[in-house]
């Protein structure tokens, strides 16, 4: 039996557990933890209210596995939904017998009664509160093995993820498992509770800038979050892919290019980038206003051109 248990746990590591993690950036999640079975108290109660009246009575009704007994994986499928498969193993030490009197619950230790279960679940994330608390609802079904008996079951429950980081968190879950067994003493309806660490993964960040490729406008180049993953080499507040002068600090008016002389003509189009000039002369001045820009004017400070010398030549 001990070797069978080890083999089963090894299988669980491969098969996986629904981790209740909805994340389009890290679509996969694995959870490793432990579980407890309520000893079939819910099926021994006649009313719905009484089934959950001692939900937290761990001492009297729960069989807790003192080892890693729940392992698995979940895949995000879109929106707030994910799908997972749960595998678990336990040893039942507290089993509630059918009641002889309305107010009595007889709890016995059934001995070496092993519990194995595999369940599929559709998980729905209700939302994130305070950026790290995520309630989750789930429905599904599975199959349970209890001693020499086995039966299918339909499931429903609630869980809670507490995220320590973006990809690591504590997952808690309670599941009501309605059994289809012919007899209660074979595989009764019961509740199972799980707790474990969840690790989300599968996100791709090719350039290592902390922005996943699916949200990164420049997935192959290290960039900034404020520009959706694109760089701003010259730190002028304009990302390189929208910057006509990505290596030179500039202004938004000229798509990231500078205008050193402040004449309204960006340096890249300015023939005289360090001297304020006129647009019609490509940024060069015409100091004497004779219609000849200074770089081409032999007498830039004489309005009527250069003076005539004694022999009649200018």
GROMACS .gro file of C-alpha atoms in nm:
model
  314
    1UNK     CA    1   0.000   0.000   0.000
    2UNK     CA    2   0.286   0.240   0.081
    3UNK     CA    3   0.437   0.188  -0.264
    4UNK     CA    4   0.094   0.245  -0.422
    5UNK     CA    5   0.065   0.575  -0.236
    6UNK     CA    6   0.404   0.690  -0.363
    7UNK     CA    7   0.309   0.592  -0.717
    8UNK     CA    8  -0.021   0.778  -0.690
    9UNK     CA    9   0.146   1.095  -0.562
   10UNK     CA   10   0.395   1.077  -0.849
   11UNK     CA   11   0.103   1.055  -1.091
   12UNK     CA   12  -0.055   1.358  -0.930
   13UNK     CA   13   0.258   1.558  -1.001
   14UNK     CA   14   0.202   1.488  -1.367
   15UNK     CA   15  -0.175   1.510  -1.384
   16UNK     CA   16  -0.217   1.827  -1.175
   17UNK     CA   17  -0.458   2.029  -0.968
   18UNK     CA   18  -0.693   2.313  -1.053
   19UNK     CA   19  -0.519   2.612  -0.897
   20UNK     CA   20  -0.793   2.871  -0.943
   21UNK     CA   21  -0.561   3.118  -1.118
   22UNK     CA   22  -0.697   3.339  -1.393
   23UNK     CA   23  -0.416   3.521  -1.573
   24UNK     CA   24  -0.384   3.592  -1.945
   25UNK     CA   25  -0.017   3.690  -1.906
   26UNK     CA   26   0.078   3.373  -1.715
   27UNK     CA   27  -0.182   3.129  -1.847
   28UNK     CA   28  -0.060   2.826  -1.653
   29UNK     CA   29  -0.058   2.770  -1.279
   30UNK     CA   30   0.059   2.483  -1.062
   31UNK     CA   31  -0.046   2.427  -0.701
   32UNK     CA   32   0.122   2.202  -0.445
   33UNK     CA   33  -0.041   2.153  -0.108
   34UNK     CA   34  -0.248   1.937   0.123
   35UNK     CA   35  -0.615   1.846   0.170
   36UNK     CA   36  -0.868   1.746   0.433
   37UNK     CA   37  -1.186   1.538   0.399
   38UNK     CA   38  -1.482   1.606   0.628
   39UNK     CA   39  -1.554   1.243   0.707
   40UNK     CA   40  -1.890   1.247   0.528
   41UNK     CA   41  -2.068   1.454   0.790
   42UNK     CA   42  -2.264   1.649   0.528
   43UNK     CA   43  -2.429   1.332   0.401
   44UNK     CA   44  -2.522   1.232   0.755
   45UNK     CA   45  -2.719   1.553   0.805
   46UNK     CA   46  -3.082   1.577   0.706
   47UNK     CA   47  -3.106   1.952   0.643
   48UNK     CA   48  -2.893   2.184   0.433
   49UNK     CA   49  -2.839   2.415   0.731
   50UNK     CA   50  -2.720   2.130   0.949
   51UNK     CA   51  -2.478   2.009   0.681
   52UNK     CA   52  -2.268   2.324   0.721
   53UNK     CA   53  -2.335   2.403   1.088
   54UNK     CA   54  -1.995   2.268   1.194
   55UNK     CA   55  -1.803   2.355   0.883
   56UNK     CA   56  -1.490   2.455   1.078
   57UNK     CA   57  -1.501   2.165   1.325
   58UNK     CA   58  -1.167   2.025   1.216
   59UNK     CA   59  -1.101   1.836   1.539
   60UNK     CA   60  -1.414   1.617   1.530
   61UNK     CA   61  -1.477   1.556   1.160
   62UNK     CA   62  -1.180   1.634   0.936
   63UNK     CA   63  -0.924   1.381   0.816
   64UNK     CA   64  -0.617   1.593   0.737
   65UNK     CA   65  -0.338   1.460   0.518
   66UNK     CA   66  -0.009   1.544   0.697
   67UNK     CA   67   0.192   1.549   0.375
   68UNK     CA   68   0.190   1.691   0.022
   69UNK     CA   69  -0.131   1.537  -0.102
   70UNK     CA   70  -0.263   1.774  -0.368
   71UNK     CA   71  -0.074   1.876  -0.680
   72UNK     CA   72  -0.178   2.005  -1.018
   73UNK     CA   73  -0.220   2.253  -1.299
   74UNK     CA   74  -0.473   2.503  -1.437
   75UNK     CA   75  -0.498   2.670  -1.778
   76UNK     CA   76  -0.651   3.013  -1.832
   77UNK     CA   77  -0.908   2.987  -2.111
   78UNK     CA   78  -1.025   3.348  -2.144
   79UNK     CA   79  -1.185   3.628  -1.948
   80UNK     CA   80  -1.222   3.530  -1.583
   81UNK     CA   81  -1.239   3.159  -1.661
   82UNK     CA   82  -0.984   2.882  -1.627
   83UNK     CA   83  -0.999   2.504  -1.636
   84UNK     CA   84  -0.809   2.273  -1.406
   85UNK     CA   85  -0.771   1.911  -1.302
   86UNK     CA   86  -0.739   1.818  -0.934
   87UNK     CA   87  -0.566   1.514  -0.796
   88UNK     CA   88  -0.558   1.426  -0.425
   89UNK     CA   89  -0.486   1.147  -0.181
   90UNK     CA   90  -0.576   1.113   0.187
   91UNK     CA   91  -0.627   0.862   0.466
   92UNK     CA   92  -0.968   0.872   0.633
   93UNK     CA   93  -0.934   0.861   1.011
   94UNK     CA   94  -1.275   1.009   1.100
   95UNK     CA   95  -1.590   0.874   0.940
   96UNK     CA   96  -1.943   0.979   1.041
   97UNK     CA   97  -2.185   0.686   1.058
   98UNK     CA   98  -2.556   0.723   0.980
   99UNK     CA   99  -2.739   0.879   1.271
  100UNK     CA  100  -2.944   0.662   1.505
  101UNK     CA  101  -3.093   0.969   1.674
  102UNK     CA  102  -3.167   1.308   1.514
  103UNK     CA  103  -2.908   1.493   1.722
  104UNK     CA  104  -2.635   1.227   1.731
  105UNK     CA  105  -2.329   1.191   1.508
  106UNK     CA  106  -2.124   0.878   1.562
  107UNK     CA  107  -1.764   0.927   1.448
  108UNK     CA  108  -1.540   0.623   1.404
  109UNK     CA  109  -1.189   0.557   1.282
  110UNK     CA  110  -1.233   0.320   0.988
  111UNK     CA  111  -0.871   0.212   0.996
  112UNK     CA  112  -0.655   0.201   0.684
  113UNK     CA  113  -0.918   0.360   0.458
  114UNK     CA  114  -0.742   0.533   0.170
  115UNK     CA  115  -0.903   0.815  -0.026
  116UNK     CA  116  -0.812   0.903  -0.385
  117UNK     CA  117  -0.982   1.158  -0.607
  118UNK     CA  118  -0.941   1.321  -0.945
  119UNK     CA  119  -1.164   1.613  -1.038
  120UNK     CA  120  -1.204   1.858  -1.321
  121UNK     CA  121  -1.326   2.211  -1.253
  122UNK     CA  122  -1.425   2.526  -1.435
  123UNK     CA  123  -1.304   2.817  -1.223
  124UNK     CA  124  -1.444   3.169  -1.229
  125UNK     CA  125  -1.247   3.455  -1.078
  126UNK     CA  126  -1.486   3.692  -0.901
  127UNK     CA  127  -1.225   3.969  -0.911
  128UNK     CA  128  -0.925   4.108  -0.727
  129UNK     CA  129  -0.968   4.305  -0.406
  130UNK     CA  130  -0.684   4.520  -0.270
  131UNK     CA  131  -0.484   4.389  -0.568
  132UNK     CA  132  -0.399   4.061  -0.393
  133UNK     CA  133  -0.719   3.892  -0.271
  134UNK     CA  134  -0.900   3.689  -0.538
  135UNK     CA  135  -1.222   3.498  -0.454
  136UNK     CA  136  -1.295   3.212  -0.694
  137UNK     CA  137  -1.600   2.996  -0.758
  138UNK     CA  138  -1.578   2.656  -0.923
  139UNK     CA  139  -1.804   2.380  -1.058
  140UNK     CA  140  -1.718   2.045  -1.208
  141UNK     CA  141  -1.709   1.675  -1.148
  142UNK     CA  142  -1.480   1.384  -1.092
  143UNK     CA  143  -1.428   1.039  -0.955
  144UNK     CA  144  -1.353   0.929  -0.598
  145UNK     CA  145  -1.200   0.604  -0.472
  146UNK     CA  146  -1.265   0.515  -0.108
  147UNK     CA  147  -1.125   0.184   0.009
  148UNK     CA  148  -1.267  -0.087  -0.216
  149UNK     CA  149  -1.539   0.138  -0.358
  150UNK     CA  150  -1.551   0.415  -0.617
  151UNK     CA  151  -1.810   0.651  -0.760
  152UNK     CA  152  -1.852   0.958  -0.973
  153UNK     CA  153  -1.939   1.292  -0.818
  154UNK     CA  154  -2.054   1.640  -0.918
  155UNK     CA  155  -1.881   1.928  -0.744
  156UNK     CA  156  -1.922   2.291  -0.653
  157UNK     CA  157  -1.744   2.526  -0.417
  158UNK     CA  158  -1.558   2.843  -0.337
  159UNK     CA  159  -1.194   2.935  -0.299
  160UNK     CA  160  -0.965   3.222  -0.220
  161UNK     CA  161  -0.626   3.314  -0.365
  162UNK     CA  162  -0.398   3.545  -0.168
  163UNK     CA  163  -0.121   3.668  -0.398
  164UNK     CA  164   0.217   3.746  -0.239
  165UNK     CA  165   0.360   3.846  -0.577
  166UNK     CA  166   0.226   3.856  -0.931
  167UNK     CA  167   0.300   3.486  -0.975
  168UNK     CA  168   0.311   3.331  -0.623
  169UNK     CA  169   0.021   3.297  -0.384
  170UNK     CA  170  -0.165   3.092  -0.125
  171UNK     CA  171  -0.473   2.906  -0.253
  172UNK     CA  172  -0.756   2.790  -0.025
  173UNK     CA  173  -1.057   2.595  -0.150
  174UNK     CA  174  -1.361   2.404  -0.023
  175UNK     CA  175  -1.556   2.171  -0.248
  176UNK     CA  176  -1.892   2.002  -0.192
  177UNK     CA  177  -1.885   1.662  -0.367
  178UNK     CA  178  -2.223   1.502  -0.434
  179UNK     CA  179  -2.170   1.129  -0.481
  180UNK     CA  180  -2.356   0.904  -0.725
  181UNK     CA  181  -2.276   0.590  -0.526
  182UNK     CA  182  -2.563   0.348  -0.467
  183UNK     CA  183  -2.495   0.326  -0.094
  184UNK     CA  184  -2.375   0.597   0.146
  185UNK     CA  185  -2.129   0.359   0.315
  186UNK     CA  186  -1.955   0.305  -0.019
  187UNK     CA  187  -1.856   0.659  -0.131
  188UNK     CA  188  -2.071   0.913   0.055
  189UNK     CA  189  -2.135   1.273  -0.037
  190UNK     CA  190  -1.871   1.477   0.143
  191UNK     CA  191  -1.667   1.796   0.149
  192UNK     CA  192  -1.301   1.832   0.069
  193UNK     CA  193  -1.083   2.128   0.168
  194UNK     CA  194  -0.749   2.217   0.010
  195UNK     CA  195  -0.464   2.457   0.083
  196UNK     CA  196  -0.144   2.506  -0.110
  197UNK     CA  197   0.104   2.735  -0.279
  198UNK     CA  198   0.024   2.840  -0.633
  199UNK     CA  199   0.284   2.933  -0.892
  200UNK     CA  200   0.173   3.099  -1.215
  201UNK     CA  201   0.392   3.070  -1.523
  202UNK     CA  202   0.395   3.063  -1.903
  203UNK     CA  203   0.428   3.434  -1.968
  204UNK     CA  204   0.686   3.536  -2.232
  205UNK     CA  205   0.900   3.848  -2.195
  206UNK     CA  206   1.157   3.827  -2.477
  207UNK     CA  207   1.339   4.151  -2.398
  208UNK     CA  208   1.333   4.112  -2.020
  209UNK     CA  209   1.179   4.452  -1.950
  210UNK     CA  210   0.908   4.318  -1.721
  211UNK     CA  211   0.633   4.361  -1.980
  212UNK     CA  212   0.492   4.044  -2.131
  213UNK     CA  213   0.518   4.012  -2.509
  214UNK     CA  214   0.141   4.010  -2.553
  215UNK     CA  215   0.127   4.363  -2.403
  216UNK     CA  216   0.463   4.485  -2.534
  217UNK     CA  217   0.456   4.709  -2.844
  218UNK     CA  218   0.832   4.651  -2.881
  219UNK     CA  219   0.874   4.291  -2.761
  220UNK     CA  220   1.230   4.251  -2.892
  221UNK     CA  221   1.370   4.575  -2.741
  222UNK     CA  222   1.405   4.658  -2.370
  223UNK     CA  223   1.164   4.940  -2.292
  224UNK     CA  224   0.955   5.122  -2.036
  225UNK     CA  225   0.612   5.036  -1.894
  226UNK     CA  226   0.485   5.389  -1.959
  227UNK     CA  227   0.544   5.334  -2.332
  228UNK     CA  228   0.403   4.979  -2.339
  229UNK     CA  229   0.748   4.827  -2.350
  230UNK     CA  230   0.909   5.059  -2.606
  231UNK     CA  231   1.233   5.248  -2.529
  232UNK     CA  232   1.294   5.621  -2.509
  233UNK     CA  233   1.668   5.641  -2.577
  234UNK     CA  234   1.701   6.018  -2.550
  235UNK     CA  235   1.465   6.044  -2.251
  236UNK     CA  236   1.259   6.320  -2.409
  237UNK     CA  237   0.926   6.157  -2.323
  238UNK     CA  238   0.867   6.035  -2.679
  239UNK     CA  239   0.919   5.661  -2.743
  240UNK     CA  240   1.176   5.578  -3.009
  241UNK     CA  241   0.926   5.430  -3.253
  242UNK     CA  242   0.739   5.762  -3.260
  243UNK     CA  243   1.053   5.978  -3.236
  244UNK     CA  244   1.197   6.121  -3.560
  245UNK     CA  245   1.523   6.189  -3.372
  246UNK     CA  246   1.543   5.898  -3.124
  247UNK     CA  247   1.903   5.965  -3.021
  248UNK     CA  248   1.867   6.340  -2.960
  249UNK     CA  249   1.658   6.506  -2.690
  250UNK     CA  250   1.375   6.691  -2.861
  251UNK     CA  251   1.023   6.820  -2.822
  252UNK     CA  252   0.682   6.674  -2.900
  253UNK     CA  253   0.600   6.957  -3.144
  254UNK     CA  254   0.863   6.818  -3.382
  255UNK     CA  255   0.810   6.448  -3.307
  256UNK     CA  256   1.107   6.433  -3.074
  257UNK     CA  257   1.350   6.643  -3.276
  258UNK     CA  258   1.522   6.950  -3.124
  259UNK     CA  259   1.498   7.312  -3.233
  260UNK     CA  260   1.819   7.451  -3.088
  261UNK     CA  261   1.778   7.808  -3.208
  262UNK     CA  262   1.406   7.823  -3.131
  263UNK     CA  263   1.305   7.950  -3.475
  264UNK     CA  264   1.027   7.693  -3.518
  265UNK     CA  265   1.228   7.481  -3.759
  266UNK     CA  266   1.362   7.149  -3.625
  267UNK     CA  267   1.737   7.107  -3.645
  268UNK     CA  268   1.711   6.822  -3.894
  269UNK     CA  269   1.546   7.059  -4.144
  270UNK     CA  270   1.740   7.371  -4.043
  271UNK     CA  271   2.041   7.477  -4.254
  272UNK     CA  272   2.142   7.711  -3.968
  273UNK     CA  273   2.043   7.513  -3.656
  274UNK     CA  274   2.228   7.736  -3.408
  275UNK     CA  275   2.101   8.072  -3.541
  276UNK     CA  276   1.735   8.173  -3.550
  277UNK     CA  277   1.622   8.219  -3.907
  278UNK     CA  278   1.337   8.212  -4.153
  279UNK     CA  279   1.141   7.919  -4.287
  280UNK     CA  280   1.176   8.041  -4.647
  281UNK     CA  281   1.553   8.020  -4.611
  282UNK     CA  282   1.542   7.678  -4.437
  283UNK     CA  283   1.611   7.831  -4.097
  284UNK     CA  284   1.887   8.071  -4.198
  285UNK     CA  285   1.863   8.443  -4.121
  286UNK     CA  286   1.862   8.737  -4.363
  287UNK     CA  287   2.005   9.006  -4.139
  288UNK     CA  288   1.995   9.290  -4.393
  289UNK     CA  289   1.661   9.177  -4.534
  290UNK     CA  290   1.780   9.194  -4.891
  291UNK     CA  291   1.630   8.858  -4.981
  292UNK     CA  292   1.962   8.680  -4.970
  293UNK     CA  293   2.015   8.451  -4.668
  294UNK     CA  294   2.327   8.531  -4.470
  295UNK     CA  295   2.521   8.216  -4.565
  296UNK     CA  296   2.492   8.320  -4.931
  297UNK     CA  297   2.519   8.695  -4.875
  298UNK     CA  298   2.870   8.836  -4.916
  299UNK     CA  299   2.759   9.149  -4.727
  300UNK     CA  300   2.495   9.020  -4.486
  301UNK     CA  301   2.472   9.347  -4.296
  302UNK     CA  302   2.426   9.574  -4.601
  303UNK     CA  303   2.065   9.598  -4.717
  304UNK     CA  304   2.146   9.690  -5.079
  305UNK     CA  305   2.427   9.450  -5.123
  306UNK     CA  306   2.797   9.508  -5.114
  307UNK     CA  307   2.916   9.872  -5.186
  308UNK     CA  308   3.073   9.969  -5.525
  309UNK     CA  309   3.451  10.026  -5.510
  310UNK     CA  310   3.654  10.280  -5.708
  311UNK     CA  311   3.687  10.072  -6.024
  312UNK     CA  312   3.314  10.005  -6.040
  313UNK     CA  313   3.310   9.653  -5.911
  314UNK     CA  314   3.142   9.552  -5.601
   0.00000   0.00000   0.00000
